[in-house]
mmCIF file of C-alpha atoms in Angstrom:
data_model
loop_
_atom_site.group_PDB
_atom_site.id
_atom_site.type_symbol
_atom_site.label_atom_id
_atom_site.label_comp_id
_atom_site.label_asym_id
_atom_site.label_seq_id
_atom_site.Cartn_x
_atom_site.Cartn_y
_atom_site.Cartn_z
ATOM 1 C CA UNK A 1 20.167 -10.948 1.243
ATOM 2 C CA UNK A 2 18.519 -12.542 -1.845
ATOM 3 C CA UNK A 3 19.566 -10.916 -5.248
ATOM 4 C CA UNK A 4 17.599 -11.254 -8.051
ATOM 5 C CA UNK A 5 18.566 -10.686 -11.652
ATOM 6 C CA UNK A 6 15.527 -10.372 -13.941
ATOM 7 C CA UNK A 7 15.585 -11.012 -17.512
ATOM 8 C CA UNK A 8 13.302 -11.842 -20.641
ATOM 9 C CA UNK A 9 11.557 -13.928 -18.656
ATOM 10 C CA UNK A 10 8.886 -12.762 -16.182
ATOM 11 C CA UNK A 11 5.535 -13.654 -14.574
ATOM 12 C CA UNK A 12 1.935 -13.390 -16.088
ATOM 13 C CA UNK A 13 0.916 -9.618 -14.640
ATOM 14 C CA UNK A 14 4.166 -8.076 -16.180
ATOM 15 C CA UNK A 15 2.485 -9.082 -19.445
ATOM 16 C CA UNK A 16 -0.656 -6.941 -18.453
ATOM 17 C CA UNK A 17 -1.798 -4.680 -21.135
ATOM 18 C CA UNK A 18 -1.865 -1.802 -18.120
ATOM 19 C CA UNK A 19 1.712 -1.962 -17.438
ATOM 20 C CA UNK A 20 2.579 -2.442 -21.272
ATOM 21 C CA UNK A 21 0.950 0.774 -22.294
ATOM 22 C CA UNK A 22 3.292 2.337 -19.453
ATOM 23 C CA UNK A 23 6.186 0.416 -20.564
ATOM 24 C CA UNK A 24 5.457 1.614 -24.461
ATOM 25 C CA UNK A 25 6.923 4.876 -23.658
ATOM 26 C CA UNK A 26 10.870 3.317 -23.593
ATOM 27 C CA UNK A 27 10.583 1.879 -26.630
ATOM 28 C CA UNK A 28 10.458 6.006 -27.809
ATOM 29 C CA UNK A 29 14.233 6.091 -26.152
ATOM 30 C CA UNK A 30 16.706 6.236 -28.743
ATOM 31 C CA UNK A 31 18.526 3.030 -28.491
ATOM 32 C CA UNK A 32 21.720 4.593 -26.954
ATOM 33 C CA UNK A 33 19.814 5.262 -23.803
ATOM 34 C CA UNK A 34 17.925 1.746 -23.856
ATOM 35 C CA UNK A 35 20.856 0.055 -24.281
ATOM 36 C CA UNK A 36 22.497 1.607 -20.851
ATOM 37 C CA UNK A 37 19.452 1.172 -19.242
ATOM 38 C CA UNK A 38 19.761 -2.637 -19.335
ATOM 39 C CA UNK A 39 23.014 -2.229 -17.689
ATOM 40 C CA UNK A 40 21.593 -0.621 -14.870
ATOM 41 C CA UNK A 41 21.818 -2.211 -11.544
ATOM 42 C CA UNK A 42 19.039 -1.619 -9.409
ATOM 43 C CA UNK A 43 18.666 -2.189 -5.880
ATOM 44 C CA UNK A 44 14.811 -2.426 -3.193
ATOM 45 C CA UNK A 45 15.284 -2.931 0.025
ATOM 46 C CA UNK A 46 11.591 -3.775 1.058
ATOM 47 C CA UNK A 47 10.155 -3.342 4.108
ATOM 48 C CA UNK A 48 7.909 -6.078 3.726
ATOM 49 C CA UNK A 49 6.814 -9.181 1.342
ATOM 50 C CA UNK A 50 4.086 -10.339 2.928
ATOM 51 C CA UNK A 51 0.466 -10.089 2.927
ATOM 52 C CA UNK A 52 -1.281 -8.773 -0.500
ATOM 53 C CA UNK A 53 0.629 -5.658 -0.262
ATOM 54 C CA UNK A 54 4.189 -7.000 -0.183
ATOM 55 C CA UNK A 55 3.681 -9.374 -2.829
ATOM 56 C CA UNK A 56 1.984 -7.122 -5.048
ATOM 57 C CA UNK A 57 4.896 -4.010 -4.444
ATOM 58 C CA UNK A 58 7.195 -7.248 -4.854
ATOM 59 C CA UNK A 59 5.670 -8.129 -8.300
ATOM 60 C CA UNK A 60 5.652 -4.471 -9.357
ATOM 61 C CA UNK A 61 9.387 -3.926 -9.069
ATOM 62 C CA UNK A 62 10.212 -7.540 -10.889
ATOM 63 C CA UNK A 63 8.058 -6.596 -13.745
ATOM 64 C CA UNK A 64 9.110 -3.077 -14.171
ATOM 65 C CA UNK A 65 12.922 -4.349 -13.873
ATOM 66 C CA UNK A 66 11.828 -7.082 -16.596
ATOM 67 C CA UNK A 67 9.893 -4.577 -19.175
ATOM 68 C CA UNK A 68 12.397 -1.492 -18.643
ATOM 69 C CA UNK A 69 15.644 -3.284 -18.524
ATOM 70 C CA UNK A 70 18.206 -3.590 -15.353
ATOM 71 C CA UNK A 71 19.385 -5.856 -13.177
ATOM 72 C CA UNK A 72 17.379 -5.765 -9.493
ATOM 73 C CA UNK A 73 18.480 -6.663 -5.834
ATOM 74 C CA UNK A 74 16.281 -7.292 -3.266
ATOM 75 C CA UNK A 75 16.021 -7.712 0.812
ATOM 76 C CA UNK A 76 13.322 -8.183 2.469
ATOM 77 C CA UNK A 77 13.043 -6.521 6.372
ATOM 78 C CA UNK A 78 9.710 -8.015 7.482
ATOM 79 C CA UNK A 79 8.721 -5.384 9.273
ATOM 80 C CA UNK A 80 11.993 -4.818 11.404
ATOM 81 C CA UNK A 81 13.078 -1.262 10.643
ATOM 82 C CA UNK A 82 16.162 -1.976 12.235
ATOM 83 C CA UNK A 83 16.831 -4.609 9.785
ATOM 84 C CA UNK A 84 15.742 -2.396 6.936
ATOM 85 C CA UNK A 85 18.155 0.288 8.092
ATOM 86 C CA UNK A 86 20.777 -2.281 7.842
ATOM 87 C CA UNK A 87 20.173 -3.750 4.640
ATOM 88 C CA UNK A 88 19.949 -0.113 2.692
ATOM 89 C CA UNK A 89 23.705 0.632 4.101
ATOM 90 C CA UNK A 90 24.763 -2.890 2.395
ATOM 91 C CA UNK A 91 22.913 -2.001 -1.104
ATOM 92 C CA UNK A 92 24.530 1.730 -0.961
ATOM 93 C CA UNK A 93 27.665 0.151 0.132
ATOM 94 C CA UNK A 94 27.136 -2.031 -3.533
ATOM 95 C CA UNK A 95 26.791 1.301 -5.082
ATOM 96 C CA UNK A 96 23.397 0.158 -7.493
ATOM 97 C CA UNK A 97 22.187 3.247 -9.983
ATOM 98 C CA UNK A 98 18.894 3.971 -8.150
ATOM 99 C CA UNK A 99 17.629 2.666 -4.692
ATOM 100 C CA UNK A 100 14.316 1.252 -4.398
ATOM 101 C CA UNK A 101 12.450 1.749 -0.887
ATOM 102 C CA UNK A 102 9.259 0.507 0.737
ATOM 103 C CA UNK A 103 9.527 1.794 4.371
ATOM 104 C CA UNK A 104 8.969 -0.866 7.167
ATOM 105 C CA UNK A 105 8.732 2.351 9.617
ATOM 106 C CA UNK A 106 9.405 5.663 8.052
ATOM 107 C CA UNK A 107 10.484 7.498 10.906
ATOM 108 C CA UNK A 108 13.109 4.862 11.980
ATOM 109 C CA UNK A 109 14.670 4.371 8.445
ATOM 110 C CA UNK A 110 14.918 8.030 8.239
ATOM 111 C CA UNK A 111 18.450 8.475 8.722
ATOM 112 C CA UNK A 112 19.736 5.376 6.667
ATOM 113 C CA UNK A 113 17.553 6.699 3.919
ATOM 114 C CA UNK A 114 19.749 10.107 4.326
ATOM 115 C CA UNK A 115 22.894 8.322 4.651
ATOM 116 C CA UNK A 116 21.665 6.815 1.044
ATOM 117 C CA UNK A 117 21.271 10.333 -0.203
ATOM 118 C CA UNK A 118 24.330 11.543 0.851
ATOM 119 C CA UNK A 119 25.986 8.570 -1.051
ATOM 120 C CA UNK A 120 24.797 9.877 -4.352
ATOM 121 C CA UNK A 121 22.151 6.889 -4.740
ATOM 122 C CA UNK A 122 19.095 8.095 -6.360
ATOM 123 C CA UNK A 123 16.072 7.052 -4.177
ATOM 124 C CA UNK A 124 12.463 6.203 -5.057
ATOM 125 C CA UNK A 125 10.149 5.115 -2.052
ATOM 126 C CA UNK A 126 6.940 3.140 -2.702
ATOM 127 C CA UNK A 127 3.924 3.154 -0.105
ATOM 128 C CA UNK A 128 5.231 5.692 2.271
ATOM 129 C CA UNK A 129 7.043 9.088 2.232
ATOM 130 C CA UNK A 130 10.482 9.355 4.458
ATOM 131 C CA UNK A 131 10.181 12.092 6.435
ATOM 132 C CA UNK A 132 13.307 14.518 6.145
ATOM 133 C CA UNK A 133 14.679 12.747 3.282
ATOM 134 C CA UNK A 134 14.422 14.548 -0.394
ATOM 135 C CA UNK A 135 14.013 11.481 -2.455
ATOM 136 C CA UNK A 136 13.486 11.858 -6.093
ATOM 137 C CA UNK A 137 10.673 9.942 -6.279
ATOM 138 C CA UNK A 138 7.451 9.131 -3.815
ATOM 139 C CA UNK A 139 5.000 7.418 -5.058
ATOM 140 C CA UNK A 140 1.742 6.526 -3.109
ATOM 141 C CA UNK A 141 -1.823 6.401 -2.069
ATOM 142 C CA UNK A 142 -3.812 9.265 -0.432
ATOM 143 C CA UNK A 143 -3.904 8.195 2.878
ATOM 144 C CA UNK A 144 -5.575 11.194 3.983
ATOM 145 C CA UNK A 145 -8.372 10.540 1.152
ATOM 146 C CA UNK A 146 -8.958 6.720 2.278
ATOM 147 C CA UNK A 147 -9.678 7.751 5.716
ATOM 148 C CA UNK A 148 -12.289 10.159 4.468
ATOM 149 C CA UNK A 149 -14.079 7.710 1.981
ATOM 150 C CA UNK A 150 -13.701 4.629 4.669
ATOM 151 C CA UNK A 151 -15.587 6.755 7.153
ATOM 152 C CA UNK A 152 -17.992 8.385 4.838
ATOM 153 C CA UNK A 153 -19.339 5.164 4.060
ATOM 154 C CA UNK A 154 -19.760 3.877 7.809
ATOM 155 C CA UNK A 155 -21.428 7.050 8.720
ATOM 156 C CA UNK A 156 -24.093 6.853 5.508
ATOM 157 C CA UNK A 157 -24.416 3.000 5.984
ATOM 158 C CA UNK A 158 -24.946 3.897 9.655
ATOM 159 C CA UNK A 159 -27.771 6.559 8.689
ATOM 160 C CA UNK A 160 -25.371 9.273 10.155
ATOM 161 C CA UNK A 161 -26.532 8.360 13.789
ATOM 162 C CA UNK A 162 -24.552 5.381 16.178
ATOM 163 C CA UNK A 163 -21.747 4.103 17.890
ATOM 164 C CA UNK A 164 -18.399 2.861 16.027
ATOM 165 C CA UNK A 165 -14.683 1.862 17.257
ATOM 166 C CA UNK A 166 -11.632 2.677 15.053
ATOM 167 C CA UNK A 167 -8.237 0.606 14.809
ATOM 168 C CA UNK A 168 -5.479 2.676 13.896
ATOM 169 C CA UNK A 169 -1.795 2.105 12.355
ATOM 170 C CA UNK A 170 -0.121 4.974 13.861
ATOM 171 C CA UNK A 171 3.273 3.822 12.618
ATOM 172 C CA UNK A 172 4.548 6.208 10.577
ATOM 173 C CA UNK A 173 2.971 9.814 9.143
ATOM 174 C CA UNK A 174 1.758 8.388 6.140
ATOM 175 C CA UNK A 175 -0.190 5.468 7.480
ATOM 176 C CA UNK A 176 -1.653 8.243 10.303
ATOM 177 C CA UNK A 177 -3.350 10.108 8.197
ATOM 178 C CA UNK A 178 -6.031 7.774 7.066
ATOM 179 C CA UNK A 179 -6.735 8.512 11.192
ATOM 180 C CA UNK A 180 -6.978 12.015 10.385
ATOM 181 C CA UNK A 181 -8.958 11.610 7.055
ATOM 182 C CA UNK A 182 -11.475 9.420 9.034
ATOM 183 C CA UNK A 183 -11.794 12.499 12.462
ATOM 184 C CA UNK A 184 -12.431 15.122 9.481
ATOM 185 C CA UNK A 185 -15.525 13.234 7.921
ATOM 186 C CA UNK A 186 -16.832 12.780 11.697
ATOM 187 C CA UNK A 187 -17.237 16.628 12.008
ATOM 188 C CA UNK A 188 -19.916 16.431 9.765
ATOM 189 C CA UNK A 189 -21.737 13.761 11.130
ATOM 190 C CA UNK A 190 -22.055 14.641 14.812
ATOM 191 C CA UNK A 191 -24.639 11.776 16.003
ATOM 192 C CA UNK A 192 -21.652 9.631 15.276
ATOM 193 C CA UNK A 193 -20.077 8.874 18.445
ATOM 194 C CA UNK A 194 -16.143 6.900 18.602
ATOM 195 C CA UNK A 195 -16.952 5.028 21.715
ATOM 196 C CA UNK A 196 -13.713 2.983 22.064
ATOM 197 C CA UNK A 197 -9.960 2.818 19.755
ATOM 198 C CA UNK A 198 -7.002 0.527 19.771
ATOM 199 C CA UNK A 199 -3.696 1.885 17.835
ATOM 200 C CA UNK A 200 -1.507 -1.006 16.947
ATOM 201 C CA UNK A 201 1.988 -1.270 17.959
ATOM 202 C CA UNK A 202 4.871 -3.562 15.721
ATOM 203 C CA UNK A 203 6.084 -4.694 19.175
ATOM 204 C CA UNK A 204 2.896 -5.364 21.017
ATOM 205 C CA UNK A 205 1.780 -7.927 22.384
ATOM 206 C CA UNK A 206 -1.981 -7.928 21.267
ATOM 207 C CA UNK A 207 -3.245 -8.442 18.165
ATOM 208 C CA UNK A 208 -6.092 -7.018 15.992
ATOM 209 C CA UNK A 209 -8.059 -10.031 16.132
ATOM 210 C CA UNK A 210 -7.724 -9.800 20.524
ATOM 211 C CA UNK A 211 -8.229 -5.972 20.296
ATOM 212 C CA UNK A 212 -11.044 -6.663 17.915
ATOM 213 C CA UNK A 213 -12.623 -9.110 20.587
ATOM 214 C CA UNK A 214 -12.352 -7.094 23.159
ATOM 215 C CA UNK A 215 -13.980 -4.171 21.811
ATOM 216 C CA UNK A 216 -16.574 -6.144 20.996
ATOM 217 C CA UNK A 217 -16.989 -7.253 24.683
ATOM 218 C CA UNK A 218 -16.883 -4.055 26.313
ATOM 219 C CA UNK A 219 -19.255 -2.607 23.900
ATOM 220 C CA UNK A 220 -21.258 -5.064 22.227
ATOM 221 C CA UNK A 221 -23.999 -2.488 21.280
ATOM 222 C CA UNK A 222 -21.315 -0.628 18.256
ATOM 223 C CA UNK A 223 -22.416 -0.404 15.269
ATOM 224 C CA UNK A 224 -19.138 -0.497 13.136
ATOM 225 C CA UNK A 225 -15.026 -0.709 13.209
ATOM 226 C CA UNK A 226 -13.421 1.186 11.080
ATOM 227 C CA UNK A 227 -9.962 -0.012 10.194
ATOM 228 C CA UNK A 228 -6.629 1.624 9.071
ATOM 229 C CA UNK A 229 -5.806 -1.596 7.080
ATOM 230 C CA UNK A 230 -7.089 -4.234 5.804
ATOM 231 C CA UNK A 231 -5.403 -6.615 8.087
ATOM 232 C CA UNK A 232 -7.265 -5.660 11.036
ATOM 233 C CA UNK A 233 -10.276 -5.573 9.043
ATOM 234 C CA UNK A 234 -10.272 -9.423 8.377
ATOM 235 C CA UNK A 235 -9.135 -10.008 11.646
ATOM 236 C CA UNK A 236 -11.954 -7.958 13.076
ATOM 237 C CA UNK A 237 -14.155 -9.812 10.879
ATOM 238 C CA UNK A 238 -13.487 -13.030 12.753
ATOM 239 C CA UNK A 239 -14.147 -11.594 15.878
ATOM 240 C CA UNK A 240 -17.410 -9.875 14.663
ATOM 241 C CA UNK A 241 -18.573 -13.734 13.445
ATOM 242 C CA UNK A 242 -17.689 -15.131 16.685
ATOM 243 C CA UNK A 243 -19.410 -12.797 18.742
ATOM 244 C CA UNK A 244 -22.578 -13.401 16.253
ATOM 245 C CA UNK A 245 -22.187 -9.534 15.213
ATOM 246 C CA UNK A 246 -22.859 -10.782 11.431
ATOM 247 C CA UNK A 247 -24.818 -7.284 11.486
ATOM 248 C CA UNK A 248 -21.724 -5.492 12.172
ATOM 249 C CA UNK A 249 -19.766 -3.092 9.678
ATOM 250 C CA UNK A 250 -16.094 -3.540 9.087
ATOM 251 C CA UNK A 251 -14.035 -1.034 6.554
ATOM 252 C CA UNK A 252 -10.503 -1.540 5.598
ATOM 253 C CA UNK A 253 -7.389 0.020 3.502
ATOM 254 C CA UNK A 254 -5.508 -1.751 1.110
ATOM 255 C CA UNK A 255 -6.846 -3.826 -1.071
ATOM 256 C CA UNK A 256 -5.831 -7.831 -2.597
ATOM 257 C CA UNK A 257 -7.586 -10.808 -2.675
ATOM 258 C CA UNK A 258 -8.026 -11.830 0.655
ATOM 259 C CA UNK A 259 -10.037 -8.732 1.442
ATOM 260 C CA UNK A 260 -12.040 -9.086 -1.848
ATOM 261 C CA UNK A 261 -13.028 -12.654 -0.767
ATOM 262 C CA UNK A 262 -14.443 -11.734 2.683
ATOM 263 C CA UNK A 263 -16.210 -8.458 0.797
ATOM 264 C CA UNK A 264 -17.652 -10.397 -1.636
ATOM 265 C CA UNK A 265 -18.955 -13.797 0.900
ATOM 266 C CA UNK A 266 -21.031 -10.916 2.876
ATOM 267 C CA UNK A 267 -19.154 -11.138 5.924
ATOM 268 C CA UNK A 268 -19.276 -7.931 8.094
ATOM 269 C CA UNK A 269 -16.348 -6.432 5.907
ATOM 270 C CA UNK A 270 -17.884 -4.578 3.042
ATOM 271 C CA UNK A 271 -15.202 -2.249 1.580
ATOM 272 C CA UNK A 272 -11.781 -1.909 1.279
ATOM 273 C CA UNK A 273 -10.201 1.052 -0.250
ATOM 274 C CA UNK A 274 -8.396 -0.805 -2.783
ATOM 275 C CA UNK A 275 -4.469 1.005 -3.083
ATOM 276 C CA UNK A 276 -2.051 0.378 -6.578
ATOM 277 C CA UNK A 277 0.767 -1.061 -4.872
ATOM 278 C CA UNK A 278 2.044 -2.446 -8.377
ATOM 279 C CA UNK A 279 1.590 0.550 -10.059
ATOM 280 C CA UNK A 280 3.561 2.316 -7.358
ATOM 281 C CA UNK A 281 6.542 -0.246 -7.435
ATOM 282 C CA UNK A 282 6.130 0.239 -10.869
ATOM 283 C CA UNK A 283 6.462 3.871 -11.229
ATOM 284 C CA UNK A 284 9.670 3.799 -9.086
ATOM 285 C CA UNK A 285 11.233 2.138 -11.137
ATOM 286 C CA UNK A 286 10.167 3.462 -14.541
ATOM 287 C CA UNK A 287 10.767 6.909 -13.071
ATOM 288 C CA UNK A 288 14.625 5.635 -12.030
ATOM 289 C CA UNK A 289 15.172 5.463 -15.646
ATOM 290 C CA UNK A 290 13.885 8.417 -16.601
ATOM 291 C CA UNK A 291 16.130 10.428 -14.030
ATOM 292 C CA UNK A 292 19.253 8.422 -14.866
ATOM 293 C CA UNK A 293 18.387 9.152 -18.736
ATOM 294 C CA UNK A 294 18.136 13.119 -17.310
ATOM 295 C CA UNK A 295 14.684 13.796 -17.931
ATOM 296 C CA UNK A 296 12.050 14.905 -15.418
ATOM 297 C CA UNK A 297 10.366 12.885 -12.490
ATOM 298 C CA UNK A 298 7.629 13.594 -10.301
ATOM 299 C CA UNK A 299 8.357 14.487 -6.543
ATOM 300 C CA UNK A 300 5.236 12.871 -5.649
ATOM 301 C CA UNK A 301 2.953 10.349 -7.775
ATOM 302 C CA UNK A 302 -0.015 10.091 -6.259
ATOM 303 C CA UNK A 303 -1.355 6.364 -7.589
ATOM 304 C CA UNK A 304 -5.323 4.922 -7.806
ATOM 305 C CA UNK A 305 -7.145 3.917 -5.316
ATOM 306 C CA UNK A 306 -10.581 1.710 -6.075
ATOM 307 C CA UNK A 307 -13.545 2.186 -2.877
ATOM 308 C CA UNK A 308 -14.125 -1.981 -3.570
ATOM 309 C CA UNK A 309 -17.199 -3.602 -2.777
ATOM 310 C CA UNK A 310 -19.103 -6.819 -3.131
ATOM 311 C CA UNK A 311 -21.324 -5.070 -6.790
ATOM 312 C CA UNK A 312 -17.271 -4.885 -8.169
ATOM 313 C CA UNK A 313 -16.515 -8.438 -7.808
ATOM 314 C CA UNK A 314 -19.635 -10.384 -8.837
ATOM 315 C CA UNK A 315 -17.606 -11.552 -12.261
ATOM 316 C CA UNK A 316 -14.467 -12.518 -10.377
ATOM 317 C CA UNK A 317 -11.641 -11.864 -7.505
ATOM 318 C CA UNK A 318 -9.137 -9.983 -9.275
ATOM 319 C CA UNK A 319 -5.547 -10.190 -8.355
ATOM 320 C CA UNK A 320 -4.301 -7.868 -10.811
ATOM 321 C CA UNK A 321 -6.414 -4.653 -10.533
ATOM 322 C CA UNK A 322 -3.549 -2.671 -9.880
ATOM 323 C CA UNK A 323 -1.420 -3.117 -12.550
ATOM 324 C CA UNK A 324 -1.914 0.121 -14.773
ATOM 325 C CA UNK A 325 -4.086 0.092 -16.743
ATOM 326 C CA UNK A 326 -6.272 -2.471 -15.519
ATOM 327 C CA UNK A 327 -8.455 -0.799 -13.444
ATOM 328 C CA UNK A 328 -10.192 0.589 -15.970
ATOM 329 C CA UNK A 329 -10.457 -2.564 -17.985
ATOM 330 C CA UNK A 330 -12.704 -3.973 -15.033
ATOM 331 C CA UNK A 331 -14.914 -1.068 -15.334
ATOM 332 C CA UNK A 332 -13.436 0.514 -11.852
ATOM 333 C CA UNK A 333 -13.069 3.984 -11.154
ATOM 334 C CA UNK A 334 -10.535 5.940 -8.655
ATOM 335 C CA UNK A 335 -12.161 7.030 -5.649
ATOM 336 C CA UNK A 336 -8.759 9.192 -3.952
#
């Protein structure tokens, strides 16, 4: 376990005008409650720090911690739910003020998430909502909302009419219904035919980039993938260039730089649906202090997410669109 303490000093998007206009609102605490909150111990067990996404949740809890005041521990699962389950009973067991979550695998964490509950700990979750588990706090994308955009945009680019393959990230409820978004847009569009779907699996042994190929063997006539993440997206886009499919379509979920670069090289992947991962570590965190200071959080905080393609990065690659605030400042506009 890696504990972090997190004081004046802090890293270059925590100085974001975004995240200081959210931050402006503690400086109206009356100086009583600011001066417990930089007392506070906090604690995130994360169910990930890798990729875009990881770092970027990552980078939204430091700052927050940083601007808000508080002391933050950290562990990092990578991927392993049974890890993650694991390291939340250790932070409980340290009894921290508020409990920071991003779930590795929803379902599985489920009961140490409870046990966490039961404790006393305040919980916020980032990314993903526990099923079972009244935390005080979720805040997220709407995964149902990406799937329908992702797919609307095949099916117009597509001229409503051809054949398309879908990877899926069945993992946890959340992450499913971006599958679900995506079979409610196909309703309207019925000369859209699914002709062939993979659903990834932590423990499997193929990955997107083999799936990817092999779709692309068996059926080399498709017209598009559509991807629950972005991951499989980029992955897919390798296989579409070595197949010579530069024609292809590729759509992903998530959002972060190496997604932007491939969108804006025209590669075969031309949107990702762009999700606020800061802004949701963010809000965990600045909603923690709210509930320890006995005011009013939201159940569920339902955070930006930008439809990006290549027209939105022709002045640059931005690393920070997520930080609140900033979205706007680039011109962007939510699309879910």
């Amino acid at each position: 376990m890696t504990k972090q303490i997190f004081g004046a000093a802090f890293g270059r998007r925590a100085f974001m005008s975004g995240a200081a206009a959210l931050a402006a609102s503690a400086a109206l605490w009356p100086k009583a409650m600011r001066a417990q909150a930089a007392d506070r111990n906090f604690a995130a067990a994360l169910g990930w720090t890798t990729y875009d996404s990881g770092r970027h949740l990552q980078d939204g809890f430091t700052a927050a911690v940083a601007e808000l005041g508080g002391n933050l521990t950290t562990t990092d699962a990578g991927f392993d739910a049974r890890v993650q389950s694991d390291q939340i009973d250790s932070l409980v067991a340290s009894r921290p003020d508020a409990l920071f979550i991003t779930p590795a695998d929803a379902v599985a964490i489920a009961p140490a998430v409870q046990r966490a509950i039961a404790a006393g700990i305040p919980v916020f979750c980032a990314d993903s909502a526990v099923p079972g588990a009244t935390v005080t706090t979720t805040s997220m994308s709407n995964n149902f909302g990406m799937g329908v955009h992702s797919c609307e945009f095949i099916c117009k680019a597509i001229g409503g009419t051809g054949k398309i393959a879908r990877v899926m990230l069945p993992q946890n409820e959340s992450w499913d219904q971006r599958t679900l978004g995506m079979e409610w847009v196909l309703r309207s569009y019925p000369g859209v035919e699914i002709v062939t779907e993979w659903a990834f699996a932590l423990a499997g042994n193929v990955t997107p980039r083999q799936a990817v190929d092999n779709i692309l063997t068996s059926n080399p006539d498709i017209d598009a993938v559509w991807c629950a993440w972005d991951g499989a997206a980029v992955e897919g886009t390798l296989a579409a260039r070595a197949a010579g499919r530069d024609d292809l379509i590729l759509t992903g979920i998530d959002g972060g730089s190496q997604a932007f670069n491939y969108i804006a090289s025209d590669t075969p992947l031309k949107l990702s649906m762009a999700q606020s991962f800061y802004e949701m570590a963010y809000s965990n965190v600045f909603y923690a202090h709210e509930a320890l200071a006995g005011r009013k959080a939201p159940r569920l905080l339902i955070t930006p997410t930008y439809a990006v393609v290549k027209d939105m990065l022709q002045a640059g690659i931005p690393d920070d669109y997520d930080v609140p605030g900033r979205g706007a400042e680039l011109g962007w506009t939510r699309a879910v």
